[in-house]
Tab-separated table of C-alpha atoms in Angstrom:
chain	number	residue	atom	x	y	z
A	12	UNK	CA	-100.941	-152.359	-133.989
A	13	UNK	CA	-101.823	-149.171	-132.218
A	14	UNK	CA	-98.981	-147.768	-130.112
A	15	UNK	CA	-99.356	-147.401	-126.330
A	16	UNK	CA	-99.762	-143.689	-125.429
A	17	UNK	CA	-96.623	-141.838	-124.411
A	18	UNK	CA	-96.499	-141.429	-120.731
A	19	UNK	CA	-92.975	-140.404	-120.328
A	20	UNK	CA	-93.992	-137.012	-118.881
A	21	UNK	CA	-95.283	-138.805	-115.730
A	22	UNK	CA	-92.638	-139.577	-113.161
A	23	UNK	CA	-92.413	-141.892	-110.232
A	24	UNK	CA	-93.573	-139.309	-107.754
A	25	UNK	CA	-96.698	-138.774	-109.858
A	26	UNK	CA	-97.734	-142.366	-109.354
A	27	UNK	CA	-97.733	-141.765	-105.579
A	28	UNK	CA	-100.890	-139.790	-106.107
A	29	UNK	CA	-102.566	-141.286	-109.251
A	30	UNK	CA	-103.145	-144.867	-110.477
A	31	UNK	CA	-100.261	-146.267	-112.297
A	32	UNK	CA	-101.191	-148.210	-115.508
A	33	UNK	CA	-101.235	-151.865	-114.666
A	34	UNK	CA	-102.505	-155.177	-116.032
A	35	UNK	CA	-106.120	-153.989	-115.984
A	36	UNK	CA	-105.100	-150.859	-117.896
A	37	UNK	CA	-103.344	-152.850	-120.558
A	38	UNK	CA	-106.240	-155.330	-120.839
A	39	UNK	CA	-108.486	-152.433	-121.528
A	40	UNK	CA	-106.155	-151.216	-124.257
A	41	UNK	CA	-105.992	-154.645	-125.802
A	42	UNK	CA	-109.794	-154.892	-125.718
A	43	UNK	CA	-110.169	-151.426	-127.408
A	44	UNK	CA	-107.716	-152.560	-130.023
A	45	UNK	CA	-109.811	-155.560	-130.825
A	46	UNK	CA	-112.954	-153.325	-130.801
A	47	UNK	CA	-111.305	-150.865	-133.152
A	48	UNK	CA	-113.437	-151.700	-136.220
A	49	UNK	CA	-116.633	-151.572	-134.168
A	50	UNK	CA	-115.641	-148.199	-132.722
A	51	UNK	CA	-114.810	-146.750	-136.089
A	52	UNK	CA	-118.100	-147.901	-137.428
A	53	UNK	CA	-119.866	-146.547	-134.379
A	54	UNK	CA	-118.507	-142.970	-135.226
A	55	UNK	CA	-119.055	-141.673	-131.739
A	56	UNK	CA	-119.484	-137.939	-131.547
A	57	UNK	CA	-119.127	-137.787	-127.744
A	58	UNK	CA	-117.023	-140.130	-125.554
A	59	UNK	CA	-116.536	-140.166	-121.798
A	60	UNK	CA	-114.108	-142.010	-119.574
A	61	UNK	CA	-114.966	-142.228	-115.901
A	62	UNK	CA	-111.977	-142.166	-113.585
A	63	UNK	CA	-109.266	-141.341	-116.158
A	64	UNK	CA	-106.299	-141.541	-113.832
A	65	UNK	CA	-103.135	-141.045	-115.926
A	66	UNK	CA	-105.209	-140.556	-119.073
A	67	UNK	CA	-103.609	-143.618	-120.781
A	68	UNK	CA	-106.851	-145.227	-121.827
A	69	UNK	CA	-108.464	-142.162	-123.191
A	70	UNK	CA	-105.432	-141.231	-125.153
A	71	UNK	CA	-105.395	-144.732	-126.644
A	72	UNK	CA	-109.042	-144.501	-127.494
A	73	UNK	CA	-108.444	-141.121	-129.016
A	74	UNK	CA	-105.911	-142.697	-131.384
A	75	UNK	CA	-108.598	-145.182	-132.533
A	76	UNK	CA	-111.556	-142.892	-133.053
A	77	UNK	CA	-109.586	-139.852	-134.380
A	78	UNK	CA	-109.299	-136.291	-133.396
A	79	UNK	CA	-111.703	-134.385	-135.580
A	80	UNK	CA	-115.058	-136.220	-135.175
A	81	UNK	CA	-115.516	-136.819	-131.456
A	82	UNK	CA	-115.669	-134.661	-128.296
A	83	UNK	CA	-113.649	-136.565	-125.741
A	84	UNK	CA	-114.553	-136.029	-122.029
A	85	UNK	CA	-112.818	-137.540	-118.951
A	86	UNK	CA	-113.715	-137.279	-115.315
A	87	UNK	CA	-111.895	-138.090	-112.135
A	88	UNK	CA	-112.571	-137.263	-108.476
A	89	UNK	CA	-108.786	-136.889	-107.869
A	90	UNK	CA	-107.542	-133.499	-108.827
A	91	UNK	CA	-104.035	-134.866	-109.409
A	92	UNK	CA	-105.507	-137.370	-111.846
A	93	UNK	CA	-107.340	-134.705	-113.752
A	94	UNK	CA	-104.018	-132.766	-114.165
A	95	UNK	CA	-102.214	-136.011	-115.257
A	96	UNK	CA	-104.880	-136.674	-117.931
A	97	UNK	CA	-104.593	-133.270	-119.221
A	98	UNK	CA	-100.766	-133.580	-119.428
A	99	UNK	CA	-101.182	-136.916	-121.218
A	100	UNK	CA	-103.468	-135.330	-123.792
A	101	UNK	CA	-100.891	-132.697	-124.436
A	102	UNK	CA	-98.070	-135.169	-124.672
A	103	UNK	CA	-100.098	-137.263	-127.214
A	104	UNK	CA	-101.437	-134.223	-129.143
A	105	UNK	CA	-105.133	-134.931	-128.341
A	106	UNK	CA	-107.877	-132.682	-127.465
A	107	UNK	CA	-109.580	-133.887	-124.248
A	108	UNK	CA	-111.871	-132.065	-121.776
A	109	UNK	CA	-111.056	-133.186	-118.302
A	110	UNK	CA	-113.449	-132.411	-115.376
A	111	UNK	CA	-112.871	-132.947	-111.693
A	112	UNK	CA	-116.098	-134.400	-110.508
A	113	UNK	CA	-117.857	-137.501	-108.954
A	114	UNK	CA	-118.746	-139.868	-111.817
A	115	UNK	CA	-120.435	-137.568	-114.394
A	116	UNK	CA	-122.222	-135.239	-112.043
A	117	UNK	CA	-120.824	-132.102	-113.493
A	118	UNK	CA	-121.924	-133.248	-117.028
A	119	UNK	CA	-125.451	-133.905	-116.198
A	120	UNK	CA	-128.130	-133.122	-117.336
A	121	UNK	CA	-126.342	-131.391	-120.244
A	122	UNK	CA	-124.891	-134.562	-121.759
A	123	UNK	CA	-127.635	-136.856	-120.739
A	124	UNK	CA	-128.404	-139.173	-123.592
A	125	UNK	CA	-125.539	-137.865	-125.532
A	126	UNK	CA	-122.700	-140.329	-124.848
A	127	UNK	CA	-121.927	-142.652	-127.749
A	128	UNK	CA	-118.897	-144.252	-125.960
A	129	UNK	CA	-118.627	-144.668	-122.224
A	130	UNK	CA	-115.879	-146.540	-120.392
A	131	UNK	CA	-114.830	-147.100	-116.795
A	132	UNK	CA	-111.960	-148.953	-115.114
A	133	UNK	CA	-113.491	-148.648	-111.648
A	134	UNK	CA	-112.147	-149.288	-108.179
A	135	UNK	CA	-112.963	-153.005	-107.954
A	136	UNK	CA	-110.643	-154.357	-105.225
A	137	UNK	CA	-112.431	-155.866	-102.195
A	138	UNK	CA	-111.831	-153.576	-99.275
A	139	UNK	CA	-113.603	-152.465	-96.110
A	140	UNK	CA	-116.319	-149.959	-96.966
A	141	UNK	CA	-114.583	-147.127	-95.046
A	142	UNK	CA	-111.801	-147.100	-97.569
A	143	UNK	CA	-114.219	-146.200	-100.374
A	144	UNK	CA	-114.689	-142.639	-101.602
A	145	UNK	CA	-111.465	-140.750	-100.900
A	146	UNK	CA	-110.171	-138.040	-103.315
A	147	UNK	CA	-106.720	-139.520	-103.499
A	148	UNK	CA	-105.004	-142.431	-105.117
A	149	UNK	CA	-107.055	-144.885	-102.946
A	150	UNK	CA	-110.109	-143.873	-104.877
A	151	UNK	CA	-108.687	-145.624	-107.939
A	152	UNK	CA	-108.746	-149.115	-106.451
A	153	UNK	CA	-110.876	-149.351	-103.081
A	154	UNK	CA	-114.065	-151.025	-104.097
A	155	UNK	CA	-115.602	-151.875	-100.732
A	156	UNK	CA	-117.715	-155.088	-100.154
A	157	UNK	CA	-117.273	-157.428	-103.016
A	158	UNK	CA	-115.481	-154.645	-104.798
A	159	UNK	CA	-118.932	-153.560	-105.951
A	160	UNK	CA	-119.797	-150.398	-103.923
A	161	UNK	CA	-118.544	-147.918	-106.526
A	162	UNK	CA	-119.599	-150.070	-109.451
A	163	UNK	CA	-123.173	-150.363	-108.155
A	164	UNK	CA	-123.382	-146.656	-107.390
A	165	UNK	CA	-122.367	-145.928	-111.050
A	166	UNK	CA	-124.579	-148.370	-112.918
A	167	UNK	CA	-127.714	-146.129	-112.769
A	168	UNK	CA	-125.728	-143.482	-114.544
A	169	UNK	CA	-125.279	-145.474	-117.696
A	170	UNK	CA	-128.917	-145.323	-118.749
A	171	UNK	CA	-128.871	-141.564	-118.082
A	172	UNK	CA	-125.740	-140.959	-120.095
A	173	UNK	CA	-125.790	-143.246	-123.179
A	174	UNK	CA	-127.242	-142.264	-126.465
A	175	UNK	CA	-129.497	-144.628	-128.412
A	176	UNK	CA	-126.577	-146.060	-130.136
A	177	UNK	CA	-124.266	-145.847	-127.081
A	178	UNK	CA	-121.894	-148.539	-125.774
A	179	UNK	CA	-120.471	-148.988	-122.243
A	180	UNK	CA	-117.254	-150.858	-121.401
A	181	UNK	CA	-116.442	-151.845	-117.831
A	182	UNK	CA	-113.494	-153.541	-116.165
A	183	UNK	CA	-114.291	-156.089	-113.461
A	184	UNK	CA	-112.744	-158.997	-111.661
A	185	UNK	CA	-114.392	-162.412	-110.845
A	186	UNK	CA	-115.032	-161.393	-107.176
A	187	UNK	CA	-117.168	-158.527	-108.479
A	188	UNK	CA	-119.722	-161.159	-109.621
A	189	UNK	CA	-119.803	-160.056	-113.367
A	190	UNK	CA	-122.883	-162.273	-114.017
A	191	UNK	CA	-124.876	-160.377	-111.396
A	192	UNK	CA	-123.658	-157.072	-112.942
A	193	UNK	CA	-124.928	-158.255	-116.330
A	194	UNK	CA	-128.250	-159.326	-114.788
A	195	UNK	CA	-128.720	-155.846	-113.254
A	196	UNK	CA	-127.908	-154.233	-116.634
A	197	UNK	CA	-130.294	-156.638	-118.418
A	198	UNK	CA	-133.112	-155.428	-116.065
A	199	UNK	CA	-132.187	-151.829	-117.326
A	200	UNK	CA	-132.475	-152.862	-120.973
A	201	UNK	CA	-128.916	-153.660	-121.866
A	202	UNK	CA	-127.376	-156.688	-123.507
A	203	UNK	CA	-123.924	-157.676	-122.316
A	204	UNK	CA	-120.859	-159.505	-123.703
A	205	UNK	CA	-117.373	-160.325	-122.549
A	206	UNK	CA	-114.880	-158.632	-124.863
A	207	UNK	CA	-111.812	-159.950	-123.276
A	208	UNK	CA	-110.531	-161.819	-120.174
A	209	UNK	CA	-107.045	-162.263	-118.617
A	210	UNK	CA	-105.618	-163.773	-115.507
A	211	UNK	CA	-103.363	-161.422	-113.596
A	212	UNK	CA	-101.818	-163.114	-110.652
A	213	UNK	CA	-104.875	-164.445	-108.620
A	214	UNK	CA	-107.304	-161.964	-110.283
A	215	UNK	CA	-109.376	-162.933	-113.261
A	216	UNK	CA	-110.069	-159.706	-115.179
A	217	UNK	CA	-112.974	-159.099	-117.518
A	218	UNK	CA	-113.835	-156.340	-119.984
A	219	UNK	CA	-117.659	-156.208	-120.163
A	220	UNK	CA	-119.538	-154.547	-122.981
A	221	UNK	CA	-123.178	-153.237	-122.733
A	222	UNK	CA	-125.421	-152.056	-125.548
A	223	UNK	CA	-129.099	-151.238	-125.586
A	224	UNK	CA	-131.040	-154.458	-126.222
A	225	UNK	CA	-132.814	-153.119	-129.341
A	226	UNK	CA	-129.487	-152.731	-131.079
A	227	UNK	CA	-128.568	-156.403	-130.778
A	228	UNK	CA	-129.404	-158.432	-133.870
């Protein structure tokens, strides 16, 4: 069993400004633990988390894929989140490059087609559109209409970012219409699968996995 990253350096006041790990975070960790053999076989040389928040997920993935073989990048639009992710990397003795940017804008075109492992726990909560797009903690959860406004804006980036062997993991809830997301990605040449699901109160969470269609046997 892979231990949960040490977040003891983050205090209650930190979580007033960044997303506190919750049921969706821990489902993501459980999914990556189940995918550990796949990820080790993938041997990613570049990984990227979009919206890293506390840095918990990237630190966990770092424990799986190891320190010496993979360049690990994270982005977040919230400057307090980038600082928290950097602190989590130090606390867990990992080397992670953290960039304050919208999605992956600061990494393109340089890392276009270079990402072997891409993952995103997006803001998926159904909210009014005007709540979407802040640079504070609300950016971590406000998803707009159907909780899809941020997700739909990010999906075109996947094809730009992934390498030929790349894989993309995405957290969604039932209200985000996962089947429709998978259809959109299929139109872009990706096969999808559900890695893990869980009920969290009234929410049904899904971890979706996308790979380029030619890689599917």
